[in-house]
Amino acid sequence: MRVTHSELVISAAHPAQFPEPRLPEVALAGRSNVGKSSLINRLTGQRHLARISSQPGKTRQLNFYRINRAFYLVDVPGYGYAKVSRAERQRWGRLIERYLLERPTLRLVLLLVDLRHPPTADDRTMYDWLAYHRIPLCVVGTKADKLSRGQWDRQVRQARETLGLPGDVPLVPFSAETGVGRDELWARIREQLEDKRESRS
């Protein structure tokens, strides 16, 4: 996909701040340091669209990025960051859950996992929750450039087995550094954006 326009519309800390649900949305979920901002920047070709912080847990709102004035990429707060207080994690959890369950324009969730390591317990919990609620998803194995090409099949197989992914749920190796997986990921996103159904039932 050729991106000709991209902008951060709002960082929403409360559902009342979400944009009007008029455009389809693709959400990004994952651990705090898994590379969501880097993925957004590589997908859009804009190196500084999403801020990349050296401090995990920095994203505390839902960031809505409007792409080609046609849809949103939505970066949700990362999970699994121990230095955030329990009360703050619970607040984030309620915000994320409300967004994922109630947003009528949500078309797809990209669940990011670090391809170098087996998915964590938090990753498994998130996948199980998304699968239980029948939310369309695609798993993205980030930091693929940190592995040799010969290691990919083994790591993908390990990730699929750890998460318990059925065969119809894709897992795309991706590198924000080299762009590996960018075209395949755009193809998955485009497929869901073209699905005009208003219900996931």
Short mmCIF file of C-alpha atoms in Angstrom, two decimals:
data_model
loop_
_atom_site.label_atom_id
_atom_site.label_comp_id
_atom_site.label_asym_id
_atom_site.label_seq_id
_atom_site.Cartn_x
_atom_site.Cartn_y
_atom_site.Cartn_z
CA MET A 1 0.00 0.00 0.00
CA ARG A 2 1.26 3.46 -0.87
CA VAL A 3 0.83 5.88 2.03
CA THR A 4 0.36 9.46 0.85
CA HIS A 5 -0.98 10.97 4.05
CA SER A 6 -0.52 10.08 7.71
CA GLU A 7 -1.16 12.03 10.89
CA LEU A 8 -1.64 11.57 14.60
CA VAL A 9 -5.22 12.70 15.19
CA ILE A 10 -5.53 12.27 18.95
CA SER A 11 -4.04 10.51 21.96
CA ALA A 12 -7.16 9.39 23.80
CA ALA A 13 -7.12 8.71 27.53
CA HIS A 14 -10.90 8.14 27.72
CA PRO A 15 -13.50 6.69 25.33
CA ALA A 16 -15.15 10.10 25.05
CA GLN A 17 -12.00 11.25 23.24
CA PHE A 18 -12.10 8.54 20.58
CA PRO A 19 -12.72 9.89 17.06
CA GLU A 20 -16.19 9.46 15.62
CA PRO A 21 -16.46 5.84 14.41
CA ARG A 22 -16.65 6.63 10.71
CA LEU A 23 -13.46 5.05 9.35
CA PRO A 24 -12.28 1.45 9.75
CA GLU A 25 -9.56 0.82 12.32
CA VAL A 26 -6.63 -1.55 12.78
CA ALA A 27 -5.31 -1.80 16.34
CA LEU A 28 -1.81 -2.76 17.46
CA ALA A 29 -1.40 -4.67 20.72
CA GLY A 30 1.67 -6.09 22.40
CA ARG A 31 4.21 -5.76 25.17
CA SER A 32 5.59 -2.33 25.92
CA ASN A 33 8.93 -2.90 24.17
CA VAL A 34 7.84 -5.10 21.30
CA GLY A 35 8.13 -2.40 18.62
CA LYS A 36 4.63 -1.07 17.90
CA SER A 37 5.83 2.47 17.16
CA SER A 38 8.61 1.19 14.92
CA LEU A 39 6.11 -0.94 13.00
CA ILE A 40 3.82 2.04 12.44
CA ASN A 41 6.71 4.12 11.15
CA ARG A 42 7.90 1.37 8.78
CA LEU A 43 4.40 0.65 7.48
CA THR A 44 3.72 4.31 6.72
CA GLY A 45 7.22 5.20 5.56
CA GLN A 46 7.27 8.08 8.07
CA ARG A 47 10.25 7.72 10.38
CA HIS A 48 8.91 10.03 13.08
CA LEU A 49 5.14 9.57 12.88
CA ALA A 50 5.01 7.45 16.05
CA ARG A 51 7.40 8.45 18.79
CA ILE A 52 9.84 5.74 19.80
CA SER A 53 10.73 5.99 23.48
CA SER A 54 13.64 4.40 25.30
CA GLN A 55 11.33 4.03 28.29
CA PRO A 56 8.90 1.07 28.05
CA GLY A 57 5.36 1.88 29.14
CA LYS A 58 5.51 5.45 27.83
CA THR A 59 2.33 5.09 25.75
CA ARG A 60 -0.54 5.62 28.19
CA GLN A 61 -3.31 6.51 25.76
CA LEU A 62 -4.74 5.11 22.56
CA ASN A 63 -2.99 6.88 19.70
CA PHE A 64 -5.13 7.22 16.57
CA TYR A 65 -3.13 7.64 13.36
CA ARG A 66 -5.20 8.49 10.28
CA ILE A 67 -3.77 6.91 7.15
CA ASN A 68 -4.59 8.18 3.63
CA ARG A 69 -7.67 9.80 5.22
CA ALA A 70 -9.24 6.35 4.81
CA PHE A 71 -8.59 4.38 8.01
CA TYR A 72 -6.83 4.48 11.38
CA LEU A 73 -3.91 2.61 12.86
CA VAL A 74 -4.53 2.60 16.62
CA ASP A 75 -1.62 2.05 19.01
CA VAL A 76 -2.91 0.81 22.36
CA PRO A 77 -0.89 0.92 25.62
CA GLY A 78 1.60 -1.92 25.94
CA TYR A 79 1.14 -4.61 28.56
CA GLY A 80 3.59 -6.40 30.83
CA TYR A 81 5.50 -3.36 32.09
CA ALA A 82 6.21 -4.03 35.75
CA LYS A 83 7.21 -0.50 36.79
CA VAL A 84 3.71 0.83 36.16
CA SER A 85 1.50 0.76 39.24
CA ARG A 86 -1.18 -1.88 39.55
CA ALA A 87 -3.88 0.79 39.58
CA GLU A 88 -2.51 2.28 36.36
CA ARG A 89 -2.35 -1.13 34.68
CA GLN A 90 -5.95 -1.75 35.66
CA ARG A 91 -7.00 1.61 34.22
CA TRP A 92 -5.22 0.85 30.97
CA GLY A 93 -6.82 -2.60 30.92
CA ARG A 94 -10.34 -1.17 31.24
CA LEU A 95 -9.64 1.39 28.51
CA ILE A 96 -8.22 -1.19 26.12
CA GLU A 97 -10.97 -3.71 26.83
CA ARG A 98 -13.69 -1.15 26.23
CA TYR A 99 -12.08 -0.11 22.96
CA LEU A 100 -11.58 -3.65 21.65
CA LEU A 101 -15.06 -4.85 22.62
CA GLU A 102 -17.18 -1.81 21.80
CA ARG A 103 -15.53 -0.10 18.83
CA PRO A 104 -17.83 -0.79 15.86
CA THR A 105 -15.23 0.18 13.26
CA LEU A 106 -12.48 -2.16 14.51
CA ARG A 107 -11.53 -4.48 11.65
CA LEU A 108 -8.33 -6.17 12.81
CA VAL A 109 -5.92 -6.45 15.73
CA LEU A 110 -2.22 -6.90 15.05
CA LEU A 111 -0.81 -8.80 18.03
CA LEU A 112 2.92 -8.16 18.15
CA VAL A 113 5.29 -10.69 19.72
CA ASP A 114 9.09 -10.69 19.78
CA LEU A 115 10.11 -13.37 17.28
CA ARG A 116 13.43 -13.91 19.04
CA HIS A 117 11.77 -15.42 22.12
CA PRO A 118 8.78 -17.64 22.92
CA PRO A 119 5.60 -15.61 23.53
CA THR A 120 5.22 -14.58 27.16
CA ALA A 121 2.39 -15.46 29.51
CA ASP A 122 0.97 -11.96 28.86
CA ASP A 123 1.10 -12.62 25.10
CA ARG A 124 -0.78 -15.89 25.57
CA THR A 125 -3.38 -14.19 27.75
CA MET A 126 -3.93 -11.47 25.17
CA TYR A 127 -4.22 -13.96 22.32
CA ASP A 128 -6.68 -16.14 24.28
CA TRP A 129 -8.78 -13.07 25.12
CA LEU A 130 -8.91 -11.89 21.51
CA ALA A 131 -9.72 -15.39 20.27
CA TYR A 132 -12.46 -15.84 22.89
CA HIS A 133 -14.14 -12.63 21.76
CA ARG A 134 -13.73 -13.59 18.09
CA ILE A 135 -11.83 -10.44 17.20
CA PRO A 136 -10.06 -10.79 13.84
CA LEU A 137 -6.33 -10.83 14.38
CA CYS A 138 -2.95 -11.30 12.78
CA VAL A 139 0.12 -12.14 14.85
CA VAL A 140 3.28 -10.22 13.92
CA GLY A 141 6.70 -11.56 14.88
CA THR A 142 8.80 -8.42 15.30
CA LYS A 143 12.60 -7.98 15.26
CA ALA A 144 13.02 -10.67 12.63
CA ASP A 145 16.22 -8.97 11.48
CA LYS A 146 17.85 -10.00 14.77
CA LEU A 147 17.61 -13.63 13.63
CA SER A 148 19.14 -15.40 10.67
CA ARG A 149 16.70 -16.34 7.90
CA GLY A 150 17.32 -19.98 8.74
CA GLN A 151 15.99 -19.46 12.27
CA TRP A 152 12.65 -18.01 11.20
CA ASP A 153 10.78 -21.26 10.59
CA ARG A 154 11.79 -22.62 13.98
CA GLN A 155 10.82 -19.42 15.82
CA VAL A 156 7.53 -19.10 13.94
CA ARG A 157 6.69 -22.71 14.76
CA GLN A 158 7.57 -22.16 18.41
CA ALA A 159 5.42 -19.02 18.58
CA ARG A 160 2.46 -20.75 16.94
CA GLU A 161 2.70 -23.71 19.33
CA THR A 162 3.10 -21.51 22.43
CA LEU A 163 0.09 -19.37 21.53
CA GLY A 164 -1.93 -22.31 20.24
CA LEU A 165 -2.60 -20.59 16.91
CA PRO A 166 -4.94 -22.43 14.54
CA GLY A 167 -3.85 -22.69 10.95
CA ASP A 168 -6.14 -19.91 9.75
CA VAL A 169 -4.53 -17.27 11.99
CA PRO A 170 -1.53 -15.77 10.16
CA LEU A 171 1.85 -15.09 11.78
CA VAL A 172 3.96 -12.64 9.80
CA PRO A 173 7.72 -12.23 10.52
CA PHE A 174 8.47 -8.51 10.43
CA SER A 175 11.44 -6.18 10.69
CA ALA A 176 11.14 -2.44 11.15
CA GLU A 177 14.82 -2.19 10.23
CA THR A 178 14.77 -3.98 6.87
CA GLY A 179 11.08 -3.86 5.92
CA VAL A 180 10.75 -7.64 5.79
CA GLY A 181 7.08 -8.57 6.07
CA ARG A 182 5.80 -5.08 5.23
CA ASP A 183 4.08 -6.07 1.99
CA GLU A 184 2.51 -9.18 3.48
CA LEU A 185 1.25 -7.21 6.46
CA TRP A 186 -0.28 -4.55 4.23
CA ALA A 187 -2.00 -7.32 2.27
CA ARG A 188 -3.52 -8.69 5.48
CA ILE A 189 -4.63 -5.23 6.53
CA ARG A 190 -6.11 -4.42 3.13
CA GLU A 191 -8.09 -7.67 3.17
CA GLN A 192 -9.77 -6.71 6.44
CA LEU A 193 -10.34 -3.09 5.46
CA GLU A 194 -12.21 -4.24 2.39
CA ASP A 195 -14.50 -6.36 4.53
CA LYS A 196 -17.59 -4.11 4.88
CA ARG A 197 -19.29 -6.16 7.57
CA GLU A 198 -20.32 -4.10 10.58
CA SER A 199 -20.52 -7.10 12.92
CA ARG A 200 -18.00 -9.73 13.97
CA SER A 201 -20.76 -12.23 14.71
#
